PDB file of C-alpha atoms in Angstrom:
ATOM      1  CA  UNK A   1     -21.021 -11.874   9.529  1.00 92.00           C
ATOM      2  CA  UNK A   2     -18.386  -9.064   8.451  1.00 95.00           C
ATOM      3  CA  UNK A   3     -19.844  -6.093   8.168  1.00 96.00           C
ATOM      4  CA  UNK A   4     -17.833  -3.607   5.697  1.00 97.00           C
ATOM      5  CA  UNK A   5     -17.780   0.108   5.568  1.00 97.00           C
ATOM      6  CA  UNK A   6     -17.141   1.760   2.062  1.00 97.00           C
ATOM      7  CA  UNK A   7     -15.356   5.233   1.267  1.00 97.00           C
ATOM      8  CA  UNK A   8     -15.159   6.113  -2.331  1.00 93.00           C
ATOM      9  CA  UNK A   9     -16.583   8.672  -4.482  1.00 89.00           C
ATOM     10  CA  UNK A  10     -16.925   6.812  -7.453  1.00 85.00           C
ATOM     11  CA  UNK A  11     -21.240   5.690  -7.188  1.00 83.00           C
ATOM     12  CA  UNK A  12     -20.095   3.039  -9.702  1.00 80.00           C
ATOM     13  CA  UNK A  13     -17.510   1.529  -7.749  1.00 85.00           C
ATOM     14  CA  UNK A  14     -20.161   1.558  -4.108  1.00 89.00           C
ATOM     15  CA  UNK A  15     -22.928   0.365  -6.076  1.00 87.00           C
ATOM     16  CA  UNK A  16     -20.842  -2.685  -7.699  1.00 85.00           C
ATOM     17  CA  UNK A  17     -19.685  -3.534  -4.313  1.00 90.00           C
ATOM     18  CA  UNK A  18     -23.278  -3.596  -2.792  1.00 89.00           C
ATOM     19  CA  UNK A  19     -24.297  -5.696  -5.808  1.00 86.00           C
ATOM     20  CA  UNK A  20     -21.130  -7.816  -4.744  1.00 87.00           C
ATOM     21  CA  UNK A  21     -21.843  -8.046  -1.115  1.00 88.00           C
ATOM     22  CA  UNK A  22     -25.661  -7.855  -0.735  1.00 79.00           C
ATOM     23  CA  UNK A  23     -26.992  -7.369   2.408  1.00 68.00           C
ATOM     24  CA  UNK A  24     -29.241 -10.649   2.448  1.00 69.00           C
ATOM     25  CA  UNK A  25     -25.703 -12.121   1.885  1.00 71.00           C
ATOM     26  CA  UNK A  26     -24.744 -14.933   5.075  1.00 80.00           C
ATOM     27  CA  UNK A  27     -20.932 -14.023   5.242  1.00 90.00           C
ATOM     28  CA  UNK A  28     -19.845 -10.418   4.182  1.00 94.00           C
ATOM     29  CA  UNK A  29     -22.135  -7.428   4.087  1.00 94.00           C
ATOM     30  CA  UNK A  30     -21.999  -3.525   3.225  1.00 95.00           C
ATOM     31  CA  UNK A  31     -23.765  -1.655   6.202  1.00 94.00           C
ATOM     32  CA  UNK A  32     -22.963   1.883   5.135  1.00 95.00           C
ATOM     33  CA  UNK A  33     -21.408   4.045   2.739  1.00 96.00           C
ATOM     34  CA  UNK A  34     -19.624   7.429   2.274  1.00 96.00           C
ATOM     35  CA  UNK A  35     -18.197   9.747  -0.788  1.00 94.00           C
ATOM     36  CA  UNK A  36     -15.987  12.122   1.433  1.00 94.00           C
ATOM     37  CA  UNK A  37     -13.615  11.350   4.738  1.00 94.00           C
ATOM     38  CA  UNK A  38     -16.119  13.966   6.012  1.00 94.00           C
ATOM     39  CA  UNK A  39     -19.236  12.321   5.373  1.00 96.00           C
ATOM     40  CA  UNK A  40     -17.831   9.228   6.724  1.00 96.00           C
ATOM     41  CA  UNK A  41     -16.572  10.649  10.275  1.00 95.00           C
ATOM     42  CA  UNK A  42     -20.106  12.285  10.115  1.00 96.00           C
ATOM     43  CA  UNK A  43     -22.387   9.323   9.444  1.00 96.00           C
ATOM     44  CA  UNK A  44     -20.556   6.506  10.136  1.00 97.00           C
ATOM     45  CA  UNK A  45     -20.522   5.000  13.680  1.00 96.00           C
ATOM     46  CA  UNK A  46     -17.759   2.512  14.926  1.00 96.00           C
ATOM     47  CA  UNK A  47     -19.769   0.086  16.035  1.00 96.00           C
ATOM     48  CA  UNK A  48     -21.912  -0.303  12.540  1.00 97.00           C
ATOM     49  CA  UNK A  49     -18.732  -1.662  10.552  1.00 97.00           C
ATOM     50  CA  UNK A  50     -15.808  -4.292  11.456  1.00 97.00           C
ATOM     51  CA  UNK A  51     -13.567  -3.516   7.928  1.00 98.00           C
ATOM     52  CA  UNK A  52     -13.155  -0.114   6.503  1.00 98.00           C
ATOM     53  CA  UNK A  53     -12.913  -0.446   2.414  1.00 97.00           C
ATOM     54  CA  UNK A  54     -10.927   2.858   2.041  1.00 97.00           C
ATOM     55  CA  UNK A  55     -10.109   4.231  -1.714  1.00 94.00           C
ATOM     56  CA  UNK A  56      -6.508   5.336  -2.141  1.00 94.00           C
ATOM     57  CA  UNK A  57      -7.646   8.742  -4.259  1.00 91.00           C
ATOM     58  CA  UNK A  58     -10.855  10.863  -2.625  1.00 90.00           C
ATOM     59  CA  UNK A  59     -10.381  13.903  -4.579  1.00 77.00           C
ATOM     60  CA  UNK A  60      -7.540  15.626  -4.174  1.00 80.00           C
ATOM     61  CA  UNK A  61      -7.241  14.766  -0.141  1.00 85.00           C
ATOM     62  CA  UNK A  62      -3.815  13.199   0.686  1.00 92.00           C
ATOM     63  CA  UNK A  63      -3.967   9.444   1.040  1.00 95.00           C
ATOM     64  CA  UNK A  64      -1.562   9.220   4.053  1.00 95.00           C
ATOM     65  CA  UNK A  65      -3.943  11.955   5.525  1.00 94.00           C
ATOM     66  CA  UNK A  66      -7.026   9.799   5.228  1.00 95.00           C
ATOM     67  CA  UNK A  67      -5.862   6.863   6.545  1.00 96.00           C
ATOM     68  CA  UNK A  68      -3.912   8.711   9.596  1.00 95.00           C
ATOM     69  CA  UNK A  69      -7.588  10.178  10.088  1.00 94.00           C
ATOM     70  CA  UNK A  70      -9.444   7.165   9.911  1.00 96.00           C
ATOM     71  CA  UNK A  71      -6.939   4.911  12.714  1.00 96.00           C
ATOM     72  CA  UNK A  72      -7.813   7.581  14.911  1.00 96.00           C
ATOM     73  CA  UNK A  73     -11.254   7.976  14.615  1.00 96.00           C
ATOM     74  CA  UNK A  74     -11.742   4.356  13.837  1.00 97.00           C
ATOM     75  CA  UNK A  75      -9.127   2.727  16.626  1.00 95.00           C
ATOM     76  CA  UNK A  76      -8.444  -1.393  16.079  1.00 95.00           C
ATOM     77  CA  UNK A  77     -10.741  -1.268  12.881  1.00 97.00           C
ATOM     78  CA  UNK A  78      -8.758  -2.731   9.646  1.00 97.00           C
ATOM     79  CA  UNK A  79      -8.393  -0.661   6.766  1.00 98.00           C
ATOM     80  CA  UNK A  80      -8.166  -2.216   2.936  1.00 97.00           C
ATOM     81  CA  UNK A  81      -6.912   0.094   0.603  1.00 96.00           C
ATOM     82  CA  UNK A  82      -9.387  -0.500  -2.918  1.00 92.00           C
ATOM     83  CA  UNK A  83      -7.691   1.207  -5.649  1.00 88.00           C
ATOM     84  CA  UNK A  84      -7.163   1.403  -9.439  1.00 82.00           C
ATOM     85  CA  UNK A  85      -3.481   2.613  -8.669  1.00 84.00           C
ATOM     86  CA  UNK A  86      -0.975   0.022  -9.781  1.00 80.00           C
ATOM     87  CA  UNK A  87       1.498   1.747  -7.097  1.00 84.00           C
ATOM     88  CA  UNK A  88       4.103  -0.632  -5.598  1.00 83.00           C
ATOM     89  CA  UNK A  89       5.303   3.008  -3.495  1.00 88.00           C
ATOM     90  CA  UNK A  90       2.146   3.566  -2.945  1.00 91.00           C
ATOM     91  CA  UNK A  91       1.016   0.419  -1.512  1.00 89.00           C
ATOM     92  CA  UNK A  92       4.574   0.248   0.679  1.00 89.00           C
ATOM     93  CA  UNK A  93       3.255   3.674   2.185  1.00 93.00           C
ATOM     94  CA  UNK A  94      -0.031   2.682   2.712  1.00 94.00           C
ATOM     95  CA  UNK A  95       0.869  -0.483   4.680  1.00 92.00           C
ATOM     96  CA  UNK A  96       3.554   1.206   6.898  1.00 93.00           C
ATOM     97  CA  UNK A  97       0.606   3.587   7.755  1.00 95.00           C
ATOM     98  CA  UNK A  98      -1.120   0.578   9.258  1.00 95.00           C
ATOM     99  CA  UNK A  99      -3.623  -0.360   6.164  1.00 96.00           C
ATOM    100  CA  UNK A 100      -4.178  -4.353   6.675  1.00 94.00           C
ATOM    101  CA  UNK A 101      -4.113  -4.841   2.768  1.00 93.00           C
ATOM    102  CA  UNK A 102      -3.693  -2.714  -0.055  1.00 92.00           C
ATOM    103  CA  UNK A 103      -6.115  -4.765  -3.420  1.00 90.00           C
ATOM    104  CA  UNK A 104      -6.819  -3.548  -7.335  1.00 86.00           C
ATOM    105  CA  UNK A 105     -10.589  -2.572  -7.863  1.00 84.00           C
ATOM    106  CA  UNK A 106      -9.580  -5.521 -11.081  1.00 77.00           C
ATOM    107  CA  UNK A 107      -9.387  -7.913  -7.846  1.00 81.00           C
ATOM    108  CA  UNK A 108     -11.365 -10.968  -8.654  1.00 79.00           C
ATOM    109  CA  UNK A 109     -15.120 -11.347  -6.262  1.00 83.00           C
ATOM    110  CA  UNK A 110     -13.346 -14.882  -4.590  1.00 84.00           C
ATOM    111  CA  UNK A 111      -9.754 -13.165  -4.095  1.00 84.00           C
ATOM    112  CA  UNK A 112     -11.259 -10.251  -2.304  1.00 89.00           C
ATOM    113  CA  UNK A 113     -13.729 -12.329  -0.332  1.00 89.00           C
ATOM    114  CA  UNK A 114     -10.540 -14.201   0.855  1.00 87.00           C
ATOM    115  CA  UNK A 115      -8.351 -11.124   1.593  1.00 90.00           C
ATOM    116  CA  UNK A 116     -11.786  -9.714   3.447  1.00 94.00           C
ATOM    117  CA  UNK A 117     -11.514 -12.541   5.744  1.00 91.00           C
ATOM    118  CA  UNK A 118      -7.847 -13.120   6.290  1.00 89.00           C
ATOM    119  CA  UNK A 119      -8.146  -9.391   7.224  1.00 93.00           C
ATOM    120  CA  UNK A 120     -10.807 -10.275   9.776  1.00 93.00           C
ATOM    121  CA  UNK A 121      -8.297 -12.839  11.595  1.00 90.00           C
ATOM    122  CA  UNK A 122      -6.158  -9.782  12.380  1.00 90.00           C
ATOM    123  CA  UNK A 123      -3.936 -10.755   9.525  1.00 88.00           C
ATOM    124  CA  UNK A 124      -2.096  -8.465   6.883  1.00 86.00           C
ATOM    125  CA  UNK A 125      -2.417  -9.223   2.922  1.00 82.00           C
ATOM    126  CA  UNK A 126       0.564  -8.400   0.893  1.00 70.00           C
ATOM    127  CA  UNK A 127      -0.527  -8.650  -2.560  1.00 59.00           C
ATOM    128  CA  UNK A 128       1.059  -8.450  -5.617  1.00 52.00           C
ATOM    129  CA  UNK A 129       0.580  -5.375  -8.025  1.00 48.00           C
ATOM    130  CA  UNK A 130      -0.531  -6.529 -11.559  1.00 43.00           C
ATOM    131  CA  UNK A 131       2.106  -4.273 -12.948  1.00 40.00           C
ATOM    132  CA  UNK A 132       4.205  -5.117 -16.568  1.00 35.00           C
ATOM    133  CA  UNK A 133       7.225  -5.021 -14.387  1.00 30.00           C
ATOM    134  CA  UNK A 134       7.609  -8.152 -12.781  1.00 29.00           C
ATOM    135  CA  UNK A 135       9.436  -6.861  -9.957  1.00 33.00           C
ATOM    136  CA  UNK A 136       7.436  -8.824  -6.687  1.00 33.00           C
ATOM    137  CA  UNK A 137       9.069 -12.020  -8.619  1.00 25.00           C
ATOM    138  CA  UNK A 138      12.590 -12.135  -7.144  1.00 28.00           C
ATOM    139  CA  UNK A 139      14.404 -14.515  -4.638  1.00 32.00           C
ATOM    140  CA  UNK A 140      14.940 -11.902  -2.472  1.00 35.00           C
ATOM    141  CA  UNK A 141      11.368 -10.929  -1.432  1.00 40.00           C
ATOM    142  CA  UNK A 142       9.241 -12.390   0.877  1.00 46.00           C
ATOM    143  CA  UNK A 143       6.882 -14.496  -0.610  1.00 50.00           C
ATOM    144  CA  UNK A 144       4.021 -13.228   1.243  1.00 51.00           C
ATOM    145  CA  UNK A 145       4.594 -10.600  -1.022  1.00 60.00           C
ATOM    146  CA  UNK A 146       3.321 -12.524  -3.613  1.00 77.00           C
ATOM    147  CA  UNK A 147      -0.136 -12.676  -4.231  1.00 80.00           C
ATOM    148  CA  UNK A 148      -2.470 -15.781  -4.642  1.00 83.00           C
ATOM    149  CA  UNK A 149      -5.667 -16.816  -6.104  1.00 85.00           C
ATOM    150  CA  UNK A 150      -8.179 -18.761  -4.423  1.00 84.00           C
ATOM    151  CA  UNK A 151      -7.298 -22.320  -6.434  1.00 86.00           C
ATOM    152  CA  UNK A 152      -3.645 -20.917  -6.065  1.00 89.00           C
ATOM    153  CA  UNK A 153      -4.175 -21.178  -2.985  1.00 89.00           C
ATOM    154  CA  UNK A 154      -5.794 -24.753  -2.457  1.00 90.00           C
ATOM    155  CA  UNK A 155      -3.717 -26.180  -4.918  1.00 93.00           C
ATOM    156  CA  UNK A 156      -0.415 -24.851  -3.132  1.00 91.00           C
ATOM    157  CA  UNK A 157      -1.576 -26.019   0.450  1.00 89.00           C
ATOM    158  CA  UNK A 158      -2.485 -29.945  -1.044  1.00 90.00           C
ATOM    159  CA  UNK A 159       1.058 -29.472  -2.721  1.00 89.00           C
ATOM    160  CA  UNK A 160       3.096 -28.649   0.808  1.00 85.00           C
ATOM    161  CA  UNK A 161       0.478 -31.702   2.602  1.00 86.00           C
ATOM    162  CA  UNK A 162       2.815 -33.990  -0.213  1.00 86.00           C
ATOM    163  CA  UNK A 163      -0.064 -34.855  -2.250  1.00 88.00           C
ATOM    164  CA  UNK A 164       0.133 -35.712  -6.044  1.00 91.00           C
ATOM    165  CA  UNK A 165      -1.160 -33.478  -8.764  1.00 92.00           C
ATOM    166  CA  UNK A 166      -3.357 -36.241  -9.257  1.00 93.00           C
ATOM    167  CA  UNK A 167      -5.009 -36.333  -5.731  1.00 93.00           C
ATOM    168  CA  UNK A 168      -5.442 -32.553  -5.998  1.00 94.00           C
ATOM    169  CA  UNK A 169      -6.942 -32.631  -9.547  1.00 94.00           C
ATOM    170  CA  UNK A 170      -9.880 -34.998  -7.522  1.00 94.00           C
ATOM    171  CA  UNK A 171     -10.296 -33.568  -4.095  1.00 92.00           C
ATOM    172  CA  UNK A 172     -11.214 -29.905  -6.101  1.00 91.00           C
ATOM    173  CA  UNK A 173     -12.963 -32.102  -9.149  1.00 91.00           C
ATOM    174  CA  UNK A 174     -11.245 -30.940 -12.032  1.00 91.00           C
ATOM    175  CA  UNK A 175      -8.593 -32.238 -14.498  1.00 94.00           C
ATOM    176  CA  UNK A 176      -4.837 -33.460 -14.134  1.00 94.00           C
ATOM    177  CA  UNK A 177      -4.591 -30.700 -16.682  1.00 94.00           C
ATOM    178  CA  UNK A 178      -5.616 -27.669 -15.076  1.00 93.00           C
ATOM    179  CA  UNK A 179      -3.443 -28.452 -12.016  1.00 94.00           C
ATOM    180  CA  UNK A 180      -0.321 -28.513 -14.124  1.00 93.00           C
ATOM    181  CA  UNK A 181      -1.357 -25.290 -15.507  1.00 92.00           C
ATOM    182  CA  UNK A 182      -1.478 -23.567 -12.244  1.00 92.00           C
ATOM    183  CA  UNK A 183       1.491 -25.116 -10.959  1.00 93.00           C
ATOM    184  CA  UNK A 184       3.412 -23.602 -14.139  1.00 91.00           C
ATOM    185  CA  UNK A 185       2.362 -20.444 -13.165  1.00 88.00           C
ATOM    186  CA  UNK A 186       2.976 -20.753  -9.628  1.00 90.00           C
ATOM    187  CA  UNK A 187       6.584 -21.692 -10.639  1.00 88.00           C
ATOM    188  CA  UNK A 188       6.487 -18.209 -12.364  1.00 85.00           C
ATOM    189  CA  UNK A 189       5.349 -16.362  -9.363  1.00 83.00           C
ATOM    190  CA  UNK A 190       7.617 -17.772  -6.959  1.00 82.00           C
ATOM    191  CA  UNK A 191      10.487 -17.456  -9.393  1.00 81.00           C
ATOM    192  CA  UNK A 192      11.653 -21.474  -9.391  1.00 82.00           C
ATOM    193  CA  UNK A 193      11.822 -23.937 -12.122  1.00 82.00           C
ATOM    194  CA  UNK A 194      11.149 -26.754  -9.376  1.00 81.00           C
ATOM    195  CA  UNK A 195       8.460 -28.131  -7.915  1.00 84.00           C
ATOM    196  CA  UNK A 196       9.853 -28.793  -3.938  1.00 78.00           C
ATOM    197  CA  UNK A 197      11.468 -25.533  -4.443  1.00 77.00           C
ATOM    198  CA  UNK A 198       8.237 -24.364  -5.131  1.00 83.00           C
ATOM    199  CA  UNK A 199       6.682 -26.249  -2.130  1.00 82.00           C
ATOM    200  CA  UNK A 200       9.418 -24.869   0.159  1.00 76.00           C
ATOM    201  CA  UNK A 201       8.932 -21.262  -0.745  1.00 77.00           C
ATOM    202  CA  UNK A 202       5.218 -21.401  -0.770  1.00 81.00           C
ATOM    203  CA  UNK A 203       5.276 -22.945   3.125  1.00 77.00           C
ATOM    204  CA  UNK A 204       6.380 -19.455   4.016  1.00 72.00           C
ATOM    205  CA  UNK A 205       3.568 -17.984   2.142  1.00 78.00           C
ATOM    206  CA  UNK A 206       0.623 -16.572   5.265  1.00 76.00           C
ATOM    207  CA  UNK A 207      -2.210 -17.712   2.996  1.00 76.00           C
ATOM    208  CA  UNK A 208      -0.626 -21.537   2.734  1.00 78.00           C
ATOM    209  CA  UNK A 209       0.949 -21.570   6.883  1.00 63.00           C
ATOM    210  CA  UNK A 210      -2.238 -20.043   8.209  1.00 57.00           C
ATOM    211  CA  UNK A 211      -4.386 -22.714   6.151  1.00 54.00           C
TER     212      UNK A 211
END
């Protein structure tokens, strides 16, 4: 069980992620909550939480602040950054100040449920703002800049084993169809018209080696 720790003052935002991660729940839980860095340092014991789900913004407090605050206090506990800021300087900063991932509040229940527990491994999640400028999609970025969806994901790792479109389309029961959908916009993400170029690019990917 991963037990999460939630800063943000937005109720909206805690009480959507308590809905998300109920406490019944056999995998990921929420075992306590703050509004304010202070509250948190005040209520929140290390040993009641293994991931800290940190919002960038808490009033008008300084981000790099907060997070240099919470290492401290919170020593060898991973921090993910849960933000409405589409900030590709902001999410640079964030991971230099040792956050283990740096997600949109948009994030999808499955892609944060993966990015929980890569984060859990000890592993860092560099994901890709949703931004209109489509500047994470050059040749020369690392591609675990880019970031993946959960089918992206699957479908990418039977791709790399060397197994058809076909065998992929039955192993996650669904059509011939949808894989070559995905695969387009793979292609897209990792900037390449071709498919092994695509395979060779996404075998450097953390999501596809570590899988």
């Amino acid at each position: 069980m991963i037990r999460l720790a939630v800063i943000d003052d937005h109720p909206t935002i805690i009480e959507g992620l308590k809905g998300m991660f109920k406490s019944n729940a056999k995998d990921i839980c929420i075992t306590c909550c703050a509004k304010t860095p202070k509250q948190a340092l005040e209520e929140i014991a290390p040993n009641t939480f293994d991931i800290l789900l940190l919002d960038l913004w808490l009033g008008t407090l300084d981000p790099l602040e907060n997070i240099a605050i919470f290492k401290q206090y919170y020593p060898g506990k991973p921090i993910i950054i849960l933000t409405s800021e589409v900030s590709d300087r902001w999410r640079s900063k964030m991971m230099e100040a040792g956050a283990s991932a740096y997600v949109l509040k948009s994030i999808e229940k499955a892609d944060l449920k993966q990015t929980i527990h890569v984060v859990s491994q000890g592993h860092k999640v560099f994901v890709q703002n949703t931004s209109n400028q489509h500047d994470d999609l050059t040749m020369n970025k690392p591609q675990h800049h880019i970031y993946l969806t959960c089918n992206e994901a699957q479908i990418l790792r039977g791709l790399v084993k060397g197994k058809t479109q076909k065998e992929i389309a039955e192993q996650l029961d669904t059509t011939v169809s949808y894989i070559e959908k995905v695969v387009k916009q793979l292609k897209l993400k990792f900037n390449t018209e071709k498919l092994p170029m695509l395979v060779a690019k996404a075998m450097d990917h953390p999501m596809i080696a570590e899988g």
